[in-house]
Short mmCIF file of C-alpha atoms and ligand atoms in Angstrom, two decimals:
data_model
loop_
_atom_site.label_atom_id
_atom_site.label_comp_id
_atom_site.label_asym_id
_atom_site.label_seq_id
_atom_site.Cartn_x
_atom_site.Cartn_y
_atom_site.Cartn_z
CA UNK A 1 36.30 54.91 164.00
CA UNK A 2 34.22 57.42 162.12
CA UNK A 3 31.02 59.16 163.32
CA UNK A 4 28.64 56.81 161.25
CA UNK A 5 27.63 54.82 163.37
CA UNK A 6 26.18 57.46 165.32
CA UNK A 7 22.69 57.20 164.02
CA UNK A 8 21.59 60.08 166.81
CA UNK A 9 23.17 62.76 164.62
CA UNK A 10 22.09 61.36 161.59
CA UNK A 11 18.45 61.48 162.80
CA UNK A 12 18.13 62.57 166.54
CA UNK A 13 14.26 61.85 166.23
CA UNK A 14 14.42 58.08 165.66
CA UNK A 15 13.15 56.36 168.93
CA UNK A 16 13.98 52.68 167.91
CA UNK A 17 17.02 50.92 165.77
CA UNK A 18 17.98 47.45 164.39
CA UNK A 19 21.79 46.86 165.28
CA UNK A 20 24.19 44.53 166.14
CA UNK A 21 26.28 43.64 168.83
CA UNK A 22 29.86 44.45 168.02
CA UNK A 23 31.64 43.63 171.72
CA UNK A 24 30.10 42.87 175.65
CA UNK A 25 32.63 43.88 178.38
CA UNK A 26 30.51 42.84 181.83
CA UNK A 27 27.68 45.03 181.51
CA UNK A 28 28.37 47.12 178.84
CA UNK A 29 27.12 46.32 175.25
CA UNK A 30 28.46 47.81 172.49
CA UNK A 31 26.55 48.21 169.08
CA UNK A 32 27.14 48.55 164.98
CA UNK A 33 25.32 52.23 164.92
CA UNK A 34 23.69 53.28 167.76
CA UNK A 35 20.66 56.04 168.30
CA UNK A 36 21.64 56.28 172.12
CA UNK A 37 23.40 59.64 173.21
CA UNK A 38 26.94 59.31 175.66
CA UNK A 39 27.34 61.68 178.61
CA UNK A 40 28.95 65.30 177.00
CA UNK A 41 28.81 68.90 176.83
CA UNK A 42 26.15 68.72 180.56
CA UNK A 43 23.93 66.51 178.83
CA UNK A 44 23.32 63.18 180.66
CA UNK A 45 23.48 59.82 178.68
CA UNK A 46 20.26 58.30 177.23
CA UNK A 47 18.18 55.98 178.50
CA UNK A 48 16.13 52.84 176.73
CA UNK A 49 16.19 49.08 176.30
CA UNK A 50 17.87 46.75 174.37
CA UNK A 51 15.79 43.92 173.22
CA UNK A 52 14.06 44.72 176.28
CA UNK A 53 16.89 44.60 178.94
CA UNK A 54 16.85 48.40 180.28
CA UNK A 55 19.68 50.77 179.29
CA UNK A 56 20.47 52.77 182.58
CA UNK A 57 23.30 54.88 181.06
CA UNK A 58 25.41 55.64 178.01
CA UNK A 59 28.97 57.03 178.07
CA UNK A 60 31.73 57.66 175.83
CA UNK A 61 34.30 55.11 175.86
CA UNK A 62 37.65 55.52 173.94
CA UNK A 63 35.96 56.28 170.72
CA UNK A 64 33.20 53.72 171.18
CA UNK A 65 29.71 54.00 172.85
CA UNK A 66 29.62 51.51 176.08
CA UNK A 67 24.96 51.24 176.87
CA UNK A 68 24.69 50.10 180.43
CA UNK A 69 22.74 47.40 181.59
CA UNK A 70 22.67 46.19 184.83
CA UNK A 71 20.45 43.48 185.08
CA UNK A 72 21.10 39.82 184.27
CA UNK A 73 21.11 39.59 180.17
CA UNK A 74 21.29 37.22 177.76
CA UNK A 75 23.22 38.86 174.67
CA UNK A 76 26.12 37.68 173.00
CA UNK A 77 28.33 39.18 170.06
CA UNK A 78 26.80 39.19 166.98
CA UNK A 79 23.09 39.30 168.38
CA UNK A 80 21.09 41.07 166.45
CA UNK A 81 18.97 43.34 168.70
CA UNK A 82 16.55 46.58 168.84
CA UNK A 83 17.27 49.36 170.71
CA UNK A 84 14.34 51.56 172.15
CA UNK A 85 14.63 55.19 173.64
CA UNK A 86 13.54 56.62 176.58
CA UNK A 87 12.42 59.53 174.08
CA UNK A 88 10.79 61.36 177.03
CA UNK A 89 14.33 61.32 178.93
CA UNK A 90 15.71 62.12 175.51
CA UNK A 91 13.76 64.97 173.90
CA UNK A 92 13.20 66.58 177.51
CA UNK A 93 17.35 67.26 176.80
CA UNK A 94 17.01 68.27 173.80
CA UNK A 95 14.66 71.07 174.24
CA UNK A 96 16.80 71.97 177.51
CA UNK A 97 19.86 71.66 175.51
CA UNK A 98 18.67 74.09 172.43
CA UNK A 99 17.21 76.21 175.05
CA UNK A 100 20.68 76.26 176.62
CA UNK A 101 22.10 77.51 172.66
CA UNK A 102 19.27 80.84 173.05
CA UNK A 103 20.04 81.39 176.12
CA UNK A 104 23.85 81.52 176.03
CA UNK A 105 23.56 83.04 172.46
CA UNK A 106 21.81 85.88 174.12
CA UNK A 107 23.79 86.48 177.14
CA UNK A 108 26.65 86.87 174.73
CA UNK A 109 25.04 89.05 171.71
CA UNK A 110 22.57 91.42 173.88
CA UNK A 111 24.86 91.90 177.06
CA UNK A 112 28.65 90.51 176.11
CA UNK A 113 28.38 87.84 178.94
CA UNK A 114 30.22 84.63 178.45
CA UNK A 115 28.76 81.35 179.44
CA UNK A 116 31.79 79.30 181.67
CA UNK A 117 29.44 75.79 182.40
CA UNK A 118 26.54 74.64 181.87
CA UNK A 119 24.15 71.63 183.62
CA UNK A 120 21.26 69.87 182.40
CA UNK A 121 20.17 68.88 186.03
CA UNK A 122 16.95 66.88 186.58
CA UNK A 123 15.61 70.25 188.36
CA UNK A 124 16.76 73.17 186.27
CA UNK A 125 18.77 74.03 183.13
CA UNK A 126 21.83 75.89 185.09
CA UNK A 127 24.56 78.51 182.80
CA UNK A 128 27.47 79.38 184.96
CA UNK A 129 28.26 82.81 183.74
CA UNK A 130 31.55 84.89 184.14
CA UNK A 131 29.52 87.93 185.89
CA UNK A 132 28.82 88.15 189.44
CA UNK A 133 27.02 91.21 189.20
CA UNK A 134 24.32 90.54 185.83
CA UNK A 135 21.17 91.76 187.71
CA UNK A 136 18.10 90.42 188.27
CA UNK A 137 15.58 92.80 185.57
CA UNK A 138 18.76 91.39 182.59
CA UNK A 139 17.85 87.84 183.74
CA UNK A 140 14.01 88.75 182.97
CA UNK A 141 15.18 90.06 179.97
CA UNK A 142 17.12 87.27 179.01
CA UNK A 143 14.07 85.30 179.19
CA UNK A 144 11.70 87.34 178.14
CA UNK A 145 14.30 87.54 174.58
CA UNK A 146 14.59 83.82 174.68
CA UNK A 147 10.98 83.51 174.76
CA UNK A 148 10.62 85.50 171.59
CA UNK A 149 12.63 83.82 169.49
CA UNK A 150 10.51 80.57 170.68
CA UNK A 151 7.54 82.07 169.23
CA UNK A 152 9.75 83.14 165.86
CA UNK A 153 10.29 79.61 165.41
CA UNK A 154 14.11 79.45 164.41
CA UNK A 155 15.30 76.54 162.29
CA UNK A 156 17.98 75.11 163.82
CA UNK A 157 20.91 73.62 161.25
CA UNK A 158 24.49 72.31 160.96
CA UNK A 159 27.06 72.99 158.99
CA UNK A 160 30.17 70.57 158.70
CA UNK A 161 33.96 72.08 158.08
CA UNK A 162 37.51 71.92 158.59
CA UNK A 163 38.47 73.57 162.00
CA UNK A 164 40.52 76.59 159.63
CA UNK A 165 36.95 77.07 157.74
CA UNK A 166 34.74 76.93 161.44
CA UNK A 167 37.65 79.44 162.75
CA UNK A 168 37.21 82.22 160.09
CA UNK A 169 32.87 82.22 161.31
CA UNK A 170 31.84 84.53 164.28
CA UNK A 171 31.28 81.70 166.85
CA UNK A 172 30.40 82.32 170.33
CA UNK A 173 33.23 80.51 171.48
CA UNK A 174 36.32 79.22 170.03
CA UNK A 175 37.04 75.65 168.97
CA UNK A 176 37.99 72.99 171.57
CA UNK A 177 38.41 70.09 169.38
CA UNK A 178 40.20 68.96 165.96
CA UNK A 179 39.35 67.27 163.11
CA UNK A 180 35.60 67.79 161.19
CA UNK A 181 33.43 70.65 162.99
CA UNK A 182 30.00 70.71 163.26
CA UNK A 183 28.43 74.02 163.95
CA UNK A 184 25.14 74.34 164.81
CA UNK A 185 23.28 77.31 163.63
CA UNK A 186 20.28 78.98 165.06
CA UNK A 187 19.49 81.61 163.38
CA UNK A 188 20.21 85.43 164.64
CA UNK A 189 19.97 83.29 168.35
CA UNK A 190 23.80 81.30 168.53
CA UNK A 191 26.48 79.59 166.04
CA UNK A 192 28.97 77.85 168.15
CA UNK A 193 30.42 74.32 167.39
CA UNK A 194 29.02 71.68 169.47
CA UNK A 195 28.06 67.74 169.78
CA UNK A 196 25.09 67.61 171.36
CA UNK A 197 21.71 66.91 170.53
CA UNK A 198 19.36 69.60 169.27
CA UNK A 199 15.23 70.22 168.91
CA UNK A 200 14.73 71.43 164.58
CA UNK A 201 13.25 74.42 165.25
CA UNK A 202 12.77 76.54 168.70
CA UNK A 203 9.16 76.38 168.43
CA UNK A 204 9.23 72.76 170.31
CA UNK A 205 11.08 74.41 173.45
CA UNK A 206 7.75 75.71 174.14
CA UNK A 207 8.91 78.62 176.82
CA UNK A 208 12.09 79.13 179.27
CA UNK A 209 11.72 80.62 182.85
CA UNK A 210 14.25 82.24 184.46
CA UNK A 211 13.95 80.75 188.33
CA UNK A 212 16.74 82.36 190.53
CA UNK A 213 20.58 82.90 190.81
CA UNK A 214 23.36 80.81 192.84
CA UNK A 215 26.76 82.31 193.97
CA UNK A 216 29.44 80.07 192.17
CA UNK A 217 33.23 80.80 192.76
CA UNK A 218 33.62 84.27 191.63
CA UNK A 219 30.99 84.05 189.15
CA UNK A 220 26.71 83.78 189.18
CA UNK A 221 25.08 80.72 187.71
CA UNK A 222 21.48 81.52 186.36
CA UNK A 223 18.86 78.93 186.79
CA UNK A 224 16.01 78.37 184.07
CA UNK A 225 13.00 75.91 183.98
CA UNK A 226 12.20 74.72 180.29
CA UNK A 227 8.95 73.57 178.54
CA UNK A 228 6.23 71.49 180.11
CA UNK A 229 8.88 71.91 183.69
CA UNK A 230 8.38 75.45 182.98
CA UNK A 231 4.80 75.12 182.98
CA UNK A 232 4.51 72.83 185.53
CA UNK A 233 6.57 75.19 188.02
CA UNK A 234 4.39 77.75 187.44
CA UNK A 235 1.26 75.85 188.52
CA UNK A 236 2.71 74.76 191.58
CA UNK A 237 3.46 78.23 192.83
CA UNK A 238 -0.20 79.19 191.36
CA UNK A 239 -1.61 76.05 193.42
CA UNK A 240 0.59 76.44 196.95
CA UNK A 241 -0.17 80.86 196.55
CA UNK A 242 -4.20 79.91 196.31
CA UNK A 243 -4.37 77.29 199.14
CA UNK A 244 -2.11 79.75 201.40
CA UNK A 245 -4.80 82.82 200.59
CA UNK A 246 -7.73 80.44 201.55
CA UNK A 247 -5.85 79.48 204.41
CA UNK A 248 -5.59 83.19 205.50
CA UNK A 249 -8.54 84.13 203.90
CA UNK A 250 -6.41 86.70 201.88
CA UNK A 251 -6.10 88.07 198.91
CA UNK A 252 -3.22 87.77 197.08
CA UNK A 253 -2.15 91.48 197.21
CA UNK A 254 -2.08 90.77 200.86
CA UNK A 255 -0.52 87.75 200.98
CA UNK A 256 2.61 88.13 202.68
CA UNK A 257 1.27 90.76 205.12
CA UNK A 258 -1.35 88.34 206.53
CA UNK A 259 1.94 85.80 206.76
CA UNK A 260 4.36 87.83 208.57
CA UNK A 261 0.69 88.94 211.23
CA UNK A 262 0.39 85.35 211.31
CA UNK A 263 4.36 84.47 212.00
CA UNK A 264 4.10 87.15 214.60
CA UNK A 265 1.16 86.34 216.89
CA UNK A 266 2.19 83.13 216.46
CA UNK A 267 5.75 84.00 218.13
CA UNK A 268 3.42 85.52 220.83
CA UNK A 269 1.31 82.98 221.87
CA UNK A 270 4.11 80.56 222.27
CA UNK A 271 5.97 83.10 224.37
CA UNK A 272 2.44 83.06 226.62
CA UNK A 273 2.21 79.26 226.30
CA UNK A 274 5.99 78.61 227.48
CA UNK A 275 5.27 81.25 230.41
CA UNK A 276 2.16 79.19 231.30
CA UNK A 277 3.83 75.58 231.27
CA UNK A 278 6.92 77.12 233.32
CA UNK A 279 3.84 78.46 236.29
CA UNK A 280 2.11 75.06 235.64
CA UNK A 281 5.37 73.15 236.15
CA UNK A 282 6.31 75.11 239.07
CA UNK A 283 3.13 75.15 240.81
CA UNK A 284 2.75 71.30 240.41
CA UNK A 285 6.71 70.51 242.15
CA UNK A 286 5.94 73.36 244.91
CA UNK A 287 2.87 71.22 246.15
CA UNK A 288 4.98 67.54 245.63
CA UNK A 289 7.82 69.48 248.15
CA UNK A 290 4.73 70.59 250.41
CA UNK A 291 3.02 67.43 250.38
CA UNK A 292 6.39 65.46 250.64
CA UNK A 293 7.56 68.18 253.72
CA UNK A 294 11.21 66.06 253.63
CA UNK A 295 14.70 67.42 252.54
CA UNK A 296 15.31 64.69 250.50
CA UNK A 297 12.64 64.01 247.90
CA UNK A 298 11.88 61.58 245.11
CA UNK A 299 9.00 61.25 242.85
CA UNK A 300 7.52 60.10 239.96
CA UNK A 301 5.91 62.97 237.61
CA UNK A 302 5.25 60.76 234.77
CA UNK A 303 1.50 62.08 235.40
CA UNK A 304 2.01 65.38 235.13
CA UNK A 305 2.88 67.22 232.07
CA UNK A 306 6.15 68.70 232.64
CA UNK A 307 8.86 69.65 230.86
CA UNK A 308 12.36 69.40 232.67
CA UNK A 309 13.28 73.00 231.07
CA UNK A 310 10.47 74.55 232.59
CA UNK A 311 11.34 73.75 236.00
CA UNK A 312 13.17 77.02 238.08
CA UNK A 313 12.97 75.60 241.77
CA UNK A 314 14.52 77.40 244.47
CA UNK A 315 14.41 75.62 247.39
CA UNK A 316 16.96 74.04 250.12
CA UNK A 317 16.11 69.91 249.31
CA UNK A 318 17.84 67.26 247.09
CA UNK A 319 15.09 66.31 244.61
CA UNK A 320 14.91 63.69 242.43
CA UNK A 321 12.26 63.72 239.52
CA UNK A 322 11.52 61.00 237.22
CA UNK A 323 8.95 60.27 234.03
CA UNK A 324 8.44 57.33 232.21
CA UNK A 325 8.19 56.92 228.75
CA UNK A 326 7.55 53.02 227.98
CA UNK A 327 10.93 51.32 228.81
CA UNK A 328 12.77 54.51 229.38
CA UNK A 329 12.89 57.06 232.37
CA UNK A 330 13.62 60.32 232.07
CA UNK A 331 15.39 62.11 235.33
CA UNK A 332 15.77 65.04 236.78
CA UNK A 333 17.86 65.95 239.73
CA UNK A 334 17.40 69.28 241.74
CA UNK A 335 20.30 69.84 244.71
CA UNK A 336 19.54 72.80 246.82
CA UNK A 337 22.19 75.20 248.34
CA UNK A 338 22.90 72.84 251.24
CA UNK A 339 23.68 70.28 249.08
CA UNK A 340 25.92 72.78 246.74
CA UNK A 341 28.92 70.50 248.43
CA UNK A 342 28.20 66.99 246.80
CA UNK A 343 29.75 65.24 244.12
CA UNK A 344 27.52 65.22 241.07
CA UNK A 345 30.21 62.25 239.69
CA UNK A 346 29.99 60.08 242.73
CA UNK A 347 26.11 61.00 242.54
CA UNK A 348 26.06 58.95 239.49
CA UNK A 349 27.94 56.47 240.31
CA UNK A 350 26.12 55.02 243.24
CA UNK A 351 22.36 56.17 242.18
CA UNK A 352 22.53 56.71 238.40
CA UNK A 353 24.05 53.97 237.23
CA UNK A 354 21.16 51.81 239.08
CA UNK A 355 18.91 52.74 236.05
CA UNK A 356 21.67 53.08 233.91
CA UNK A 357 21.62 56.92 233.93
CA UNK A 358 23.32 59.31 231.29
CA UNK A 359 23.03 62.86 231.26
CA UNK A 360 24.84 65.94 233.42
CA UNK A 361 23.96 69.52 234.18
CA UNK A 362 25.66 72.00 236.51
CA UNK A 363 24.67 72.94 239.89
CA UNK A 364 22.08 73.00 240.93
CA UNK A 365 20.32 70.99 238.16
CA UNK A 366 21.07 67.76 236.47
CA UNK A 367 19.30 65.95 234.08
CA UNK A 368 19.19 62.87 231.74
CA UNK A 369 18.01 59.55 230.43
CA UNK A 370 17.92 56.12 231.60
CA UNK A 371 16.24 52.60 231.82
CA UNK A 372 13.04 51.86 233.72
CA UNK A 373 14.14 49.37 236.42
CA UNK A 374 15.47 48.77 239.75
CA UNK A 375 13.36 52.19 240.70
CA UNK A 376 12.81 51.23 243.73
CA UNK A 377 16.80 50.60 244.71
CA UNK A 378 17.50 54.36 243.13
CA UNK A 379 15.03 55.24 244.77
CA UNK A 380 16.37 53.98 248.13
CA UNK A 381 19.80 54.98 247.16
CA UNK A 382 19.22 58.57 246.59
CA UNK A 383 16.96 58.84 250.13
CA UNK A 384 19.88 57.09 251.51
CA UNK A 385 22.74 59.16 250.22
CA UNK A 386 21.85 62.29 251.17
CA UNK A 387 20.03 61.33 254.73
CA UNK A 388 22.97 59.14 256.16
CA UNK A 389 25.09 62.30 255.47
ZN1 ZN B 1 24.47 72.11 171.23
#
């Protein structure tokens, strides 16, 4: 099948189409000429409507174009329909795409780095390159370059040729494919052959931002924001840096001086806090032992705000602590030296499992969850299994 009925490279602007359906095959449709883009070269397929029924995805499909619908429709062959673009999906690629040509053009003609992959993510416009060392003031320049030629406003064009005519140009990288080659030409920016979708001129890109480097194999992948995302990104960090400098009452300049202050005292006072609760905690069980003046104790802190980690007894008693948190208990069990001898496993077998107890710990402190219930019969059992002994 030839390329005609490819209406996207015979006008990449045109946002809604008159076809017919040629074939269905479950839920993809298949059309005469078609204005909706497949999957290829990192660009993600287009998305629209078909006589209203919305196209999710478009691929390539053994020479044909298979549009995605997966909702309930009712098409059948022959159907004459109108297809509508998502043109803000579409033309969002576009501009990421050509920015992806100036980009990769320059990386190649200003610092002889070739691009290995490339990804038109949702997030950022990402160029694998074969360079794990291209530093950070050459990916400012990169973008401040690509920027330029923005603001030139560079006509972008095709050319169409045999693969031995296409071979004999400069291209940025060699041919992958047979058959008729379409080279797309921006000028003094790129000429490479490719099949994707381009803007007319790199005045509608608008800007490029480079926004960071990932490690990637052996090699460094560069990541750019394009157009309005560009913009947008920008104002974000602008918005979050303000609200953090009223926050701190800061300026700017001191910024992240006021934040690592702030990090630090912060550090500090929960140091003093976690000291405090550990006193607290210990002062509160001290007076429950002295009150309690038995070897064997149990109670119920549920009205006290303690944290199990913050106890450090170190007293000669077997002590069982419990808090209540709607339907389940939390437990804590303390076993002083003269009770260094017992069986934690038997422990749990003939008191824990009355609440359904899970946990463990190592002498001399245990601790865990359970169920609120039968309380009073662990209760009994734990008085009783230490004080018969
Ligand atoms: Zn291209």
């Amino acid at each position: 099948m030839s390329n005609s009925f490819k209406e996207y490279y015979i006008d990449p602007y045109k946002k809604e189409l008159k076809a017919q359906i040629v074939d269905i095959k479950e839920n993809k449709i298949y059309l005469d000429k078609t204005i909706f883009y497949p999957e290829g070269g990192g660009q993600p397929g287009d998305r629209g409507y078909i006589n209203g029924y919305k196209v999710v995805d478009t691929q390539k499909d053994n020479g044909k174009i298979a549009h995605f619908i997966n909702e309930p429709f009712d098409l059948k062959i022959g159907d004459s329909v109108i297809q509508k673009l998502d043109w803000t999906h579409r033309y969002s690629y576009m501009k990421m795409h050509t920015a992806q040509h100036l980009i990769s053009g320059i990386l190649h003609s200003s610092f002889n780095v070739a691009t290995v992959s490339v990804h038109q993510g949702s997030q950022y416009l990402s160029i694998e390159i074969a360079d794990n060392s291209f530093s950070k003031e050459n990916c400012y320049k990169v973008e401040d370059i690509s920027n330029d030629k923005i603001i030139e406003s560079l006509d972008v064009s095709y050319l169409e040729m045999s693969k031995e005519e296409a071979q004999k140009l400069d291209l940025r990288r060699s041919i992958k494919v047979d058959g008729l080659i379409r080279v797309v030409k921006i000028n003094n920016a790129d000429l490479i052959a490719c099949g994707g979708l381009h803007v007319k001129n790199t005045s509608e890109i608008k800007r490029v931002m480079f926004c960071g480097v990932e490690k990637i194999r052996k090699h460094f992948r560069l990541l750019f924001k394009v157009g309005e995302s560009a913009i947008e990104e920008v104002r974000k960090y602008d918005s979050i840096i303000k609200e953090l400098c009223t926050l701190h009452s800061a300026k700017v300049e001191t910024l992240v001086e006021c934040e690592k202050n702030y990090i630090e005292k912060n550090l500090e006072v929960e140091k003093q806090l976690r000291s405090l609760k550990k006193e607290n905690a210990n002062l509160v069980l001290n007076s429950i032992i002295k009150e309690n003046n038995q070897n064997v104790i149990f109670s119920d802190i549920s009205d006290y705000n303690i944290d199990f980690k913050d106890i450090d007894l170190n007293v000669d008693k077997a002590i069982f602590l419990y808090r209540r948190e709607d339907e389940i208990l939390k437990w804590y069990v303390y076993l002083g030296n003269s009770y260094k001898n017992y069986d934690f496993k038997d422990l749990r077998v003939k008191v824990l499992s009355l609440i359904e107890g899970k946990g463990g710990g190592k002498f001399p402190s245990f601790q865990g969850k359970g169920v609120y219930k039968n309380i009073e019969n662990c209760e009994k059992a734990f008085l009783g299994y230490f004080n018969e002994r």
